[in-house]
C-alpha cells in the first residue's frame, strides 16, 4: 500500500530524513517510533505532499506521490499533530466544508457525515462550536474529517499527544475500529505503550535513519526478552537476556539492588542508540 525508496530530505546542511526505504502492506497499522527530531513528522509531510523530498520516491496505492498528486490526495486521509479545525464552526460544519472541498455529492456527503459523527461518538455534539470541545473531542473530529472521503490510507501524526490516559485509550479503540474496516494506518508516536498496543509492525527512527523494523515482539526478541536494570552511581544500567533464568543468574552475581522485568520497545531503542526515546 505504501512503498518508499531512498526518501531523503535536507534542510540546508541538516539531513532530516536519510535515504528511508520502507514497505507497508495493505491493512497494516504501522508505527514510526522515535524521539522528537528523529524525522518522523518530516517523513509524513513528504508522504502527504506537504514537503517535497530532496531525493527518492514514494508510492501510495500505486500512485507516485510527486507525480500523481490528485490521485494520492484522494487515497489518503491526514490527521496532523497540531489542531487545524475551524474553531468558529460546529463539528458538522467542519465536516461539511471538508466534504465540499472533496466534491462529495450532497446526499452522500450528508449521509457520510452522520455515519462518522456516530463513529467517533460526537453525534450528540454535532451542532456545537468546536472551540468548546475538549482536546480528545477535537482529535476525534479530526479523524472523522480525514475519513470523510473514504481514504485507503490514514496518516496519524502523534495522534494522542497531550491527551490524558483515558482519552488516549479511547483513541486507540478508534484506530483499531478503523483498521478493522480496512483502512491502512501509518502513525508516528514517541509513546512506547501506544506503539506496542496498536502496531502490527514498528520502524524505529533515529537521526533521520530507519535503524530497526519488525513486530514489537520480534524487536524485543532481538535484544533480549528480559532486562536487569540497576544503578552504578553514574546512572541506570541495563543488561539484556533471552530468558528469565539468565537474567536471575546475572542479577544474583551483583551486589547492588536491581530490577528484573520484561523488555519494552524503549529498551530496544536504548540498546540500539544509547538514548532514551524522549531525549
PDB file of N, CA, C and O in Angstrom, residues 128-204:
ATOM      1  N   UNK A 128     -22.463  21.804  18.079  1.00  0.00           N
ATOM      2  CA  UNK A 128     -21.761  22.702  18.991  1.00  0.00           C
ATOM      3  C   UNK A 128     -20.509  23.246  18.321  1.00  0.00           C
ATOM      4  O   UNK A 128     -19.891  22.582  17.483  1.00  0.00           O
ATOM      5  N   UNK A 129     -20.123  24.466  18.705  1.00  0.00           N
ATOM      6  CA  UNK A 129     -18.913  25.047  18.144  1.00  0.00           C
ATOM      7  C   UNK A 129     -17.682  24.295  18.655  1.00  0.00           C
ATOM      8  O   UNK A 129     -17.600  23.917  19.832  1.00  0.00           O
ATOM      9  N   UNK A 130     -16.724  24.109  17.778  1.00  0.00           N
ATOM     10  CA  UNK A 130     -15.538  23.316  18.092  1.00  0.00           C
ATOM     11  C   UNK A 130     -14.718  23.956  19.200  1.00  0.00           C
ATOM     12  O   UNK A 130     -14.039  23.243  19.960  1.00  0.00           O
ATOM     13  N   UNK A 131     -14.760  25.271  19.326  1.00  0.00           N
ATOM     14  CA  UNK A 131     -13.952  25.908  20.373  1.00  0.00           C
ATOM     15  C   UNK A 131     -14.410  25.545  21.785  1.00  0.00           C
ATOM     16  O   UNK A 131     -13.746  25.869  22.759  1.00  0.00           O
ATOM     17  N   UNK A 132     -15.533  24.851  21.900  1.00  0.00           N
ATOM     18  CA  UNK A 132     -15.999  24.375  23.205  1.00  0.00           C
ATOM     19  C   UNK A 132     -15.593  22.927  23.475  1.00  0.00           C
ATOM     20  O   UNK A 132     -15.886  22.389  24.546  1.00  0.00           O
ATOM     21  N   UNK A 133     -14.958  22.289  22.514  1.00  0.00           N
ATOM     22  CA  UNK A 133     -14.610  20.869  22.631  1.00  0.00           C
ATOM     23  C   UNK A 133     -13.339  20.675  23.448  1.00  0.00           C
ATOM     24  O   UNK A 133     -12.443  21.522  23.457  1.00  0.00           O
ATOM     25  N   UNK A 134     -13.253  19.520  24.090  1.00  0.00           N
ATOM     26  CA  UNK A 134     -12.013  19.111  24.752  1.00  0.00           C
ATOM     27  C   UNK A 134     -10.999  18.681  23.703  1.00  0.00           C
ATOM     28  O   UNK A 134     -11.324  18.492  22.519  1.00  0.00           O
ATOM     29  N   UNK A 135      -9.743  18.486  24.142  1.00  0.00           N
ATOM     30  CA  UNK A 135      -8.704  18.044  23.218  1.00  0.00           C
ATOM     31  C   UNK A 135      -9.036  16.704  22.582  1.00  0.00           C
ATOM     32  O   UNK A 135      -8.830  16.499  21.378  1.00  0.00           O
ATOM     33  N   UNK A 136      -9.568  15.780  23.371  1.00  0.00           N
ATOM     34  CA  UNK A 136      -9.905  14.467  22.834  1.00  0.00           C
ATOM     35  C   UNK A 136     -11.027  14.534  21.821  1.00  0.00           C
ATOM     36  O   UNK A 136     -11.010  13.832  20.802  1.00  0.00           O
ATOM     37  N   UNK A 137     -12.020  15.375  22.072  1.00  0.00           N
ATOM     38  CA  UNK A 137     -13.128  15.529  21.122  1.00  0.00           C
ATOM     39  C   UNK A 137     -12.632  16.121  19.809  1.00  0.00           C
ATOM     40  O   UNK A 137     -13.051  15.703  18.714  1.00  0.00           O
ATOM     41  N   UNK A 138     -11.727  17.087  19.895  1.00  0.00           N
ATOM     42  CA  UNK A 138     -11.170  17.679  18.679  1.00  0.00           C
ATOM     43  C   UNK A 138     -10.388  16.643  17.879  1.00  0.00           C
ATOM     44  O   UNK A 138     -10.477  16.587  16.649  1.00  0.00           O
ATOM     45  N   UNK A 139      -9.622  15.792  18.574  1.00  0.00           N
ATOM     46  CA  UNK A 139      -8.881  14.735  17.875  1.00  0.00           C
ATOM     47  C   UNK A 139      -9.838  13.800  17.148  1.00  0.00           C
ATOM     48  O   UNK A 139      -9.607  13.402  16.007  1.00  0.00           O
ATOM     49  N   UNK A 140     -10.912  13.423  17.805  1.00  0.00           N
ATOM     50  CA  UNK A 140     -11.867  12.510  17.183  1.00  0.00           C
ATOM     51  C   UNK A 140     -12.529  13.161  15.974  1.00  0.00           C
ATOM     52  O   UNK A 140     -12.752  12.503  14.955  1.00  0.00           O
ATOM     53  N   UNK A 141     -12.814  14.442  16.072  1.00  0.00           N
ATOM     54  CA  UNK A 141     -13.407  15.141  14.928  1.00  0.00           C
ATOM     55  C   UNK A 141     -12.421  15.219  13.771  1.00  0.00           C
ATOM     56  O   UNK A 141     -12.805  15.084  12.598  1.00  0.00           O
ATOM     57  N   UNK A 142     -11.136  15.408  14.071  1.00  0.00           N
ATOM     58  CA  UNK A 142     -10.117  15.435  13.012  1.00  0.00           C
ATOM     59  C   UNK A 142     -10.032  14.088  12.307  1.00  0.00           C
ATOM     60  O   UNK A 142      -9.827  14.016  11.085  1.00  0.00           O
ATOM     61  N   UNK A 143     -10.187  13.005  13.052  1.00  0.00           N
ATOM     62  CA  UNK A 143     -10.193  11.681  12.438  1.00  0.00           C
ATOM     63  C   UNK A 143     -11.414  11.518  11.550  1.00  0.00           C
ATOM     64  O   UNK A 143     -11.323  11.014  10.418  1.00  0.00           O
ATOM     65  N   UNK A 144     -12.587  11.963  12.035  1.00  0.00           N
ATOM     66  CA  UNK A 144     -13.794  11.891  11.210  1.00  0.00           C
ATOM     67  C   UNK A 144     -13.610  12.667   9.911  1.00  0.00           C
ATOM     68  O   UNK A 144     -13.988  12.200   8.825  1.00  0.00           O
ATOM     69  N   UNK A 145     -13.039  13.833  10.012  1.00  0.00           N
ATOM     70  CA  UNK A 145     -12.793  14.650   8.817  1.00  0.00           C
ATOM     71  C   UNK A 145     -11.862  13.942   7.841  1.00  0.00           C
ATOM     72  O   UNK A 145     -12.095  13.935   6.629  1.00  0.00           O
ATOM     73  N   UNK A 146     -10.811  13.319   8.360  1.00  0.00           N
ATOM     74  CA  UNK A 146      -9.854  12.637   7.496  1.00  0.00           C
ATOM     75  C   UNK A 146     -10.465  11.427   6.802  1.00  0.00           C
ATOM     76  O   UNK A 146     -10.026  11.027   5.719  1.00  0.00           O
ATOM     77  N   UNK A 147     -11.495  10.819   7.412  1.00  0.00           N
ATOM     78  CA  UNK A 147     -12.119   9.621   6.854  1.00  0.00           C
ATOM     79  C   UNK A 147     -13.286   9.939   5.917  1.00  0.00           C
ATOM     80  O   UNK A 147     -13.814   9.027   5.263  1.00  0.00           O
ATOM     81  N   UNK A 148     -13.659  11.199   5.828  1.00  0.00           N
ATOM     82  CA  UNK A 148     -14.900  11.565   5.139  1.00  0.00           C
ATOM     83  C   UNK A 148     -14.934  11.087   3.692  1.00  0.00           C
ATOM     84  O   UNK A 148     -15.960  10.607   3.200  1.00  0.00           O
ATOM     85  N   UNK A 149     -13.829  11.203   2.989  1.00  0.00           N
ATOM     86  CA  UNK A 149     -13.804  10.839   1.560  1.00  0.00           C
ATOM     87  C   UNK A 149     -13.372   9.386   1.331  1.00  0.00           C
ATOM     88  O   UNK A 149     -13.011   9.014   0.221  1.00  0.00           O
ATOM     89  N   UNK A 150     -13.427   8.574   2.364  1.00  0.00           N
ATOM     90  CA  UNK A 150     -13.127   7.140   2.317  1.00  0.00           C
ATOM     91  C   UNK A 150     -11.700   6.862   1.795  1.00  0.00           C
ATOM     92  O   UNK A 150     -11.511   6.162   0.797  1.00  0.00           O
ATOM     93  N   UNK A 151     -10.687   7.361   2.490  1.00  0.00           N
ATOM     94  CA  UNK A 151      -9.305   7.113   2.052  1.00  0.00           C
ATOM     95  C   UNK A 151      -8.901   5.662   2.295  1.00  0.00           C
ATOM     96  O   UNK A 151      -9.450   4.980   3.168  1.00  0.00           O
ATOM     97  N   UNK A 152      -7.917   5.215   1.523  1.00  0.00           N
ATOM     98  CA  UNK A 152      -7.366   3.872   1.719  1.00  0.00           C
ATOM     99  C   UNK A 152      -6.300   3.863   2.811  1.00  0.00           C
ATOM    100  O   UNK A 152      -6.073   2.846   3.453  1.00  0.00           O
ATOM    101  N   UNK A 153      -5.623   4.999   2.980  1.00  0.00           N
ATOM    102  CA  UNK A 153      -4.525   5.109   3.934  1.00  0.00           C
ATOM    103  C   UNK A 153      -4.778   6.312   4.837  1.00  0.00           C
ATOM    104  O   UNK A 153      -5.136   7.394   4.355  1.00  0.00           O
ATOM    105  N   UNK A 154      -4.593   6.113   6.145  1.00  0.00           N
ATOM    106  CA  UNK A 154      -4.753   7.204   7.102  1.00  0.00           C
ATOM    107  C   UNK A 154      -3.418   7.462   7.788  1.00  0.00           C
ATOM    108  O   UNK A 154      -2.790   6.547   8.321  1.00  0.00           O
ATOM    109  N   UNK A 155      -2.985   8.730   7.759  1.00  0.00           N
ATOM    110  CA  UNK A 155      -1.769   9.152   8.449  1.00  0.00           C
ATOM    111  C   UNK A 155      -2.146   9.836   9.752  1.00  0.00           C
ATOM    112  O   UNK A 155      -2.927  10.788   9.765  1.00  0.00           O
ATOM    113  N   UNK A 156      -1.581   9.347  10.855  1.00  0.00           N
ATOM    114  CA  UNK A 156      -1.826   9.919  12.176  1.00  0.00           C
ATOM    115  C   UNK A 156      -0.482  10.368  12.747  1.00  0.00           C
ATOM    116  O   UNK A 156       0.361   9.531  13.086  1.00  0.00           O
ATOM    117  N   UNK A 157      -0.280  11.672  12.843  1.00  0.00           N
ATOM    118  CA  UNK A 157       0.985  12.203  13.345  1.00  0.00           C
ATOM    119  C   UNK A 157       0.825  12.557  14.819  1.00  0.00           C
ATOM    120  O   UNK A 157       0.157  13.536  15.159  1.00  0.00           O
ATOM    121  N   UNK A 158       1.438  11.753  15.682  1.00  0.00           N
ATOM    122  CA  UNK A 158       1.328  11.930  17.140  1.00  0.00           C
ATOM    123  C   UNK A 158      -0.140  12.112  17.536  1.00  0.00           C
ATOM    124  O   UNK A 158      -0.521  13.144  18.108  1.00  0.00           O
ATOM    125  N   UNK A 159      -0.991  11.122  17.278  1.00  0.00           N
ATOM    126  CA  UNK A 159      -2.439  11.319  17.413  1.00  0.00           C
ATOM    127  C   UNK A 159      -2.935  11.540  18.833  1.00  0.00           C
ATOM    128  O   UNK A 159      -4.028  12.070  19.020  1.00  0.00           O
ATOM    129  N   UNK A 160      -2.162  11.146  19.843  1.00  0.00           N
ATOM    130  CA  UNK A 160      -2.655  11.274  21.222  1.00  0.00           C
ATOM    131  C   UNK A 160      -1.812  12.217  22.065  1.00  0.00           C
ATOM    132  O   UNK A 160      -1.922  12.210  23.293  1.00  0.00           O
ATOM    133  N   UNK A 161      -0.967  13.017  21.421  1.00  0.00           N
ATOM    134  CA  UNK A 161      -0.111  13.931  22.193  1.00  0.00           C
ATOM    135  C   UNK A 161      -0.989  14.893  22.991  1.00  0.00           C
ATOM    136  O   UNK A 161      -1.958  15.457  22.498  1.00  0.00           O
ATOM    137  N   UNK A 162      -0.658  15.039  24.271  1.00  0.00           N
ATOM    138  CA  UNK A 162      -1.373  15.973  25.123  1.00  0.00           C
ATOM    139  C   UNK A 162      -2.678  15.459  25.690  1.00  0.00           C
ATOM    140  O   UNK A 162      -3.352  16.186  26.435  1.00  0.00           O
ATOM    141  N   UNK A 163      -3.052  14.219  25.379  1.00  0.00           N
ATOM    142  CA  UNK A 163      -4.312  13.684  25.881  1.00  0.00           C
ATOM    143  C   UNK A 163      -4.089  12.924  27.187  1.00  0.00           C
ATOM    144  O   UNK A 163      -3.024  12.339  27.403  1.00  0.00           O
ATOM    145  N   UNK A 164      -5.104  12.899  28.035  1.00  0.00           N
ATOM    146  CA  UNK A 164      -4.994  12.145  29.276  1.00  0.00           C
ATOM    147  C   UNK A 164      -5.077  10.647  28.978  1.00  0.00           C
ATOM    148  O   UNK A 164      -5.536  10.243  27.896  1.00  0.00           O
ATOM    149  N   UNK A 165      -4.623   9.793  29.892  1.00  0.00           N
ATOM    150  CA  UNK A 165      -4.560   8.348  29.620  1.00  0.00           C
ATOM    151  C   UNK A 165      -5.896   7.737  29.209  1.00  0.00           C
ATOM    152  O   UNK A 165      -5.937   6.885  28.316  1.00  0.00           O
ATOM    153  N   UNK A 166      -6.994   8.145  29.844  1.00  0.00           N
ATOM    154  CA  UNK A 166      -8.294   7.567  29.498  1.00  0.00           C
ATOM    155  C   UNK A 166      -8.692   7.933  28.069  1.00  0.00           C
ATOM    156  O   UNK A 166      -9.147   7.078  27.298  1.00  0.00           O
ATOM    157  N   UNK A 167      -8.506   9.198  27.697  1.00  0.00           N
ATOM    158  CA  UNK A 167      -8.844   9.634  26.344  1.00  0.00           C
ATOM    159  C   UNK A 167      -7.931   8.969  25.326  1.00  0.00           C
ATOM    160  O   UNK A 167      -8.363   8.609  24.224  1.00  0.00           O
ATOM    161  N   UNK A 168      -6.662   8.796  25.687  1.00  0.00           N
ATOM    162  CA  UNK A 168      -5.717   8.136  24.782  1.00  0.00           C
ATOM    163  C   UNK A 168      -6.182   6.722  24.448  1.00  0.00           C
ATOM    164  O   UNK A 168      -6.138   6.292  23.296  1.00  0.00           O
ATOM    165  N   UNK A 169      -6.669   6.002  25.444  1.00  0.00           N
ATOM    166  CA  UNK A 169      -7.121   4.635  25.189  1.00  0.00           C
ATOM    167  C   UNK A 169      -8.398   4.605  24.354  1.00  0.00           C
ATOM    168  O   UNK A 169      -8.604   3.678  23.562  1.00  0.00           O
ATOM    169  N   UNK A 170      -9.250   5.598  24.475  1.00  0.00           N
ATOM    170  CA  UNK A 170     -10.415   5.691  23.592  1.00  0.00           C
ATOM    171  C   UNK A 170      -9.966   5.912  22.154  1.00  0.00           C
ATOM    172  O   UNK A 170     -10.550   5.373  21.208  1.00  0.00           O
ATOM    173  N   UNK A 171      -8.907   6.696  21.980  1.00  0.00           N
ATOM    174  CA  UNK A 171      -8.367   6.909  20.637  1.00  0.00           C
ATOM    175  C   UNK A 171      -7.793   5.620  20.068  1.00  0.00           C
ATOM    176  O   UNK A 171      -7.947   5.319  18.885  1.00  0.00           O
ATOM    177  N   UNK A 172      -7.142   4.827  20.927  1.00  0.00           N
ATOM    178  CA  UNK A 172      -6.625   3.538  20.459  1.00  0.00           C
ATOM    179  C   UNK A 172      -7.758   2.660  19.944  1.00  0.00           C
ATOM    180  O   UNK A 172      -7.618   2.017  18.899  1.00  0.00           O
ATOM    181  N   UNK A 173      -8.865   2.622  20.678  1.00  0.00           N
ATOM    182  CA  UNK A 173     -10.014   1.825  20.238  1.00  0.00           C
ATOM    183  C   UNK A 173     -10.523   2.307  18.885  1.00  0.00           C
ATOM    184  O   UNK A 173     -10.903   1.500  18.025  1.00  0.00           O
ATOM    185  N   UNK A 174     -10.525   3.605  18.679  1.00  0.00           N
ATOM    186  CA  UNK A 174     -10.993   4.170  17.420  1.00  0.00           C
ATOM    187  C   UNK A 174     -10.076   3.767  16.270  1.00  0.00           C
ATOM    188  O   UNK A 174     -10.538   3.405  15.183  1.00  0.00           O
ATOM    189  N   UNK A 175      -8.772   3.812  16.506  1.00  0.00           N
ATOM    190  CA  UNK A 175      -7.815   3.403  15.467  1.00  0.00           C
ATOM    191  C   UNK A 175      -8.005   1.929  15.107  1.00  0.00           C
ATOM    192  O   UNK A 175      -7.998   1.555  13.927  1.00  0.00           O
ATOM    193  N   UNK A 176      -8.193   1.087  16.112  1.00  0.00           N
ATOM    194  CA  UNK A 176      -8.414  -0.343  15.846  1.00  0.00           C
ATOM    195  C   UNK A 176      -9.693  -0.557  15.033  1.00  0.00           C
ATOM    196  O   UNK A 176      -9.721  -1.395  14.119  1.00  0.00           O
ATOM    197  N   UNK A 177     -10.758   0.183  15.343  1.00  0.00           N
ATOM    198  CA  UNK A 177     -12.011   0.037  14.604  1.00  0.00           C
ATOM    199  C   UNK A 177     -11.826   0.448  13.148  1.00  0.00           C
ATOM    200  O   UNK A 177     -12.314  -0.226  12.235  1.00  0.00           O
ATOM    201  N   UNK A 178     -11.111   1.538  12.904  1.00  0.00           N
ATOM    202  CA  UNK A 178     -10.850   1.965  11.528  1.00  0.00           C
ATOM    203  C   UNK A 178     -10.089   0.891  10.768  1.00  0.00           C
ATOM    204  O   UNK A 178     -10.395   0.584   9.616  1.00  0.00           O
ATOM    205  N   UNK A 179      -9.088   0.343  11.422  1.00  0.00           N
ATOM    206  CA  UNK A 179      -8.267  -0.668  10.778  1.00  0.00           C
ATOM    207  C   UNK A 179      -9.070  -1.922  10.460  1.00  0.00           C
ATOM    208  O   UNK A 179      -8.916  -2.521   9.383  1.00  0.00           O
ATOM    209  N   UNK A 180      -9.974  -2.330  11.352  1.00  0.00           N
ATOM    210  CA  UNK A 180     -10.819  -3.498  11.091  1.00  0.00           C
ATOM    211  C   UNK A 180     -11.728  -3.270   9.892  1.00  0.00           C
ATOM    212  O   UNK A 180     -12.126  -4.220   9.222  1.00  0.00           O
ATOM    213  N   UNK A 181     -12.034  -2.014   9.602  1.00  0.00           N
ATOM    214  CA  UNK A 181     -12.873  -1.697   8.458  1.00  0.00           C
ATOM    215  C   UNK A 181     -12.075  -1.515   7.174  1.00  0.00           C
ATOM    216  O   UNK A 181     -12.614  -1.085   6.151  1.00  0.00           O
ATOM    217  N   UNK A 182     -10.778  -1.829   7.229  1.00  0.00           N
ATOM    218  CA  UNK A 182      -9.978  -1.890   6.011  1.00  0.00           C
ATOM    219  C   UNK A 182      -9.020  -0.750   5.773  1.00  0.00           C
ATOM    220  O   UNK A 182      -8.345  -0.720   4.732  1.00  0.00           O
ATOM    221  N   UNK A 183      -8.912   0.198   6.698  1.00  0.00           N
ATOM    222  CA  UNK A 183      -8.032   1.346   6.496  1.00  0.00           C
ATOM    223  C   UNK A 183      -6.606   0.976   6.924  1.00  0.00           C
ATOM    224  O   UNK A 183      -6.392   0.464   8.020  1.00  0.00           O
ATOM    225  N   UNK A 184      -5.653   1.231   6.042  1.00  0.00           N
ATOM    226  CA  UNK A 184      -4.238   1.090   6.386  1.00  0.00           C
ATOM    227  C   UNK A 184      -3.819   2.333   7.162  1.00  0.00           C
ATOM    228  O   UNK A 184      -4.148   3.453   6.774  1.00  0.00           O
ATOM    229  N   UNK A 185      -3.096   2.134   8.262  1.00  0.00           N
ATOM    230  CA  UNK A 185      -2.756   3.258   9.144  1.00  0.00           C
ATOM    231  C   UNK A 185      -1.241   3.359   9.288  1.00  0.00           C
ATOM    232  O   UNK A 185      -0.565   2.374   9.571  1.00  0.00           O
ATOM    233  N   UNK A 186      -0.730   4.577   9.088  1.00  0.00           N
ATOM    234  CA  UNK A 186       0.652   4.875   9.447  1.00  0.00           C
ATOM    235  C   UNK A 186       0.601   5.943  10.526  1.00  0.00           C
ATOM    236  O   UNK A 186       0.067   7.029  10.298  1.00  0.00           O
ATOM    237  N   UNK A 187       1.130   5.625  11.695  1.00  0.00           N
ATOM    238  CA  UNK A 187       1.137   6.601  12.777  1.00  0.00           C
ATOM    239  C   UNK A 187       2.547   6.846  13.270  1.00  0.00           C
ATOM    240  O   UNK A 187       3.408   5.963  13.212  1.00  0.00           O
ATOM    241  N   UNK A 188       2.787   8.066  13.697  1.00  0.00           N
ATOM    242  CA  UNK A 188       4.040   8.398  14.358  1.00  0.00           C
ATOM    243  C   UNK A 188       3.746   8.589  15.831  1.00  0.00           C
ATOM    244  O   UNK A 188       2.679   9.068  16.209  1.00  0.00           O
ATOM    245  N   UNK A 189       4.691   8.205  16.660  1.00  0.00           N
ATOM    246  CA  UNK A 189       4.492   8.362  18.101  1.00  0.00           C
ATOM    247  C   UNK A 189       5.828   8.288  18.809  1.00  0.00           C
ATOM    248  O   UNK A 189       6.790   7.712  18.304  1.00  0.00           O
ATOM    249  N   UNK A 190       5.890   8.920  19.981  1.00  0.00           N
ATOM    250  CA  UNK A 190       7.016   8.654  20.876  1.00  0.00           C
ATOM    251  C   UNK A 190       6.523   8.054  22.179  1.00  0.00           C
ATOM    252  O   UNK A 190       7.266   7.949  23.146  1.00  0.00           O
ATOM    253  N   UNK A 191       5.235   7.647  22.187  1.00  0.00           N
ATOM    254  CA  UNK A 191       4.692   6.910  23.329  1.00  0.00           C
ATOM    255  C   UNK A 191       4.911   5.408  23.105  1.00  0.00           C
ATOM    256  O   UNK A 191       4.312   4.807  22.226  1.00  0.00           O
ATOM    257  N   UNK A 192       5.763   4.822  23.920  1.00  0.00           N
ATOM    258  CA  UNK A 192       6.113   3.417  23.759  1.00  0.00           C
ATOM    259  C   UNK A 192       4.890   2.521  23.859  1.00  0.00           C
ATOM    260  O   UNK A 192       4.670   1.631  23.038  1.00  0.00           O
ATOM    261  N   UNK A 193       4.053   2.748  24.871  1.00  0.00           N
ATOM    262  CA  UNK A 193       2.902   1.880  25.077  1.00  0.00           C
ATOM    263  C   UNK A 193       1.924   1.972  23.914  1.00  0.00           C
ATOM    264  O   UNK A 193       1.213   1.007  23.610  1.00  0.00           O
ATOM    265  N   UNK A 194       1.885   3.115  23.250  1.00  0.00           N
ATOM    266  CA  UNK A 194       0.998   3.287  22.106  1.00  0.00           C
ATOM    267  C   UNK A 194       1.437   2.400  20.947  1.00  0.00           C
ATOM    268  O   UNK A 194       0.624   1.711  20.324  1.00  0.00           O
ATOM    269  N   UNK A 195       2.720   2.408  20.654  1.00  0.00           N
ATOM    270  CA  UNK A 195       3.243   1.572  19.570  1.00  0.00           C
ATOM    271  C   UNK A 195       3.029   0.092  19.874  1.00  0.00           C
ATOM    272  O   UNK A 195       2.636  -0.688  18.997  1.00  0.00           O
ATOM    273  N   UNK A 196       3.268  -0.306  21.118  1.00  0.00           N
ATOM    274  CA  UNK A 196       3.105  -1.719  21.475  1.00  0.00           C
ATOM    275  C   UNK A 196       1.652  -2.144  21.442  1.00  0.00           C
ATOM    276  O   UNK A 196       1.322  -3.268  21.066  1.00  0.00           O
ATOM    277  N   UNK A 197       0.748  -1.240  21.814  1.00  0.00           N
ATOM    278  CA  UNK A 197      -0.670  -1.586  21.883  1.00  0.00           C
ATOM    279  C   UNK A 197      -1.321  -1.646  20.505  1.00  0.00           C
ATOM    280  O   UNK A 197      -2.222  -2.455  20.276  1.00  0.00           O
ATOM    281  N   UNK A 198      -0.883  -0.811  19.582  1.00  0.00           N
ATOM    282  CA  UNK A 198      -1.603  -0.650  18.325  1.00  0.00           C
ATOM    283  C   UNK A 198      -0.962  -1.308  17.109  1.00  0.00           C
ATOM    284  O   UNK A 198      -1.670  -1.790  16.220  1.00  0.00           O
ATOM    285  N   UNK A 199       0.353  -1.298  17.041  1.00  0.00           N
ATOM    286  CA  UNK A 199       1.016  -1.525  15.753  1.00  0.00           C
ATOM    287  C   UNK A 199       1.287  -2.998  15.461  1.00  0.00           C
ATOM    288  O   UNK A 199       1.773  -3.737  16.321  1.00  0.00           O
ATOM    289  N   UNK A 200       0.985  -3.392  14.220  1.00  0.00           N
ATOM    290  CA  UNK A 200       1.387  -4.710  13.749  1.00  0.00           C
ATOM    291  C   UNK A 200       2.899  -4.770  13.563  1.00  0.00           C
ATOM    292  O   UNK A 200       3.535  -5.767  13.892  1.00  0.00           O
ATOM    293  N   UNK A 201       3.452  -3.685  13.015  1.00  0.00           N
ATOM    294  CA  UNK A 201       4.904  -3.566  12.886  1.00  0.00           C
ATOM    295  C   UNK A 201       5.322  -2.157  13.260  1.00  0.00           C
ATOM    296  O   UNK A 201       4.539  -1.220  13.190  1.00  0.00           O
ATOM    297  N   UNK A 202       6.598  -2.046  13.639  1.00  0.00           N
ATOM    298  CA  UNK A 202       7.154  -0.762  14.066  1.00  0.00           C
ATOM    299  C   UNK A 202       8.473  -0.536  13.356  1.00  0.00           C
ATOM    300  O   UNK A 202       9.269  -1.463  13.182  1.00  0.00           O
ATOM    301  N   UNK A 203       8.695   0.701  12.922  1.00  0.00           N
ATOM    302  CA  UNK A 203      10.000   1.111  12.434  1.00  0.00           C
ATOM    303  C   UNK A 203      10.579   2.125  13.411  1.00  0.00           C
ATOM    304  O   UNK A 203       9.905   3.095  13.775  1.00  0.00           O
ATOM    305  N   UNK A 204      11.794   1.889  13.874  1.00  0.00           N
ATOM    306  CA  UNK A 204      12.439   2.808  14.813  1.00  0.00           C
ATOM    307  C   UNK A 204      13.360   3.739  14.036  1.00  0.00           C
ATOM    308  O   UNK A 204      14.240   3.293  13.301  1.00  0.00           O
TER     309      UNK A 204
END
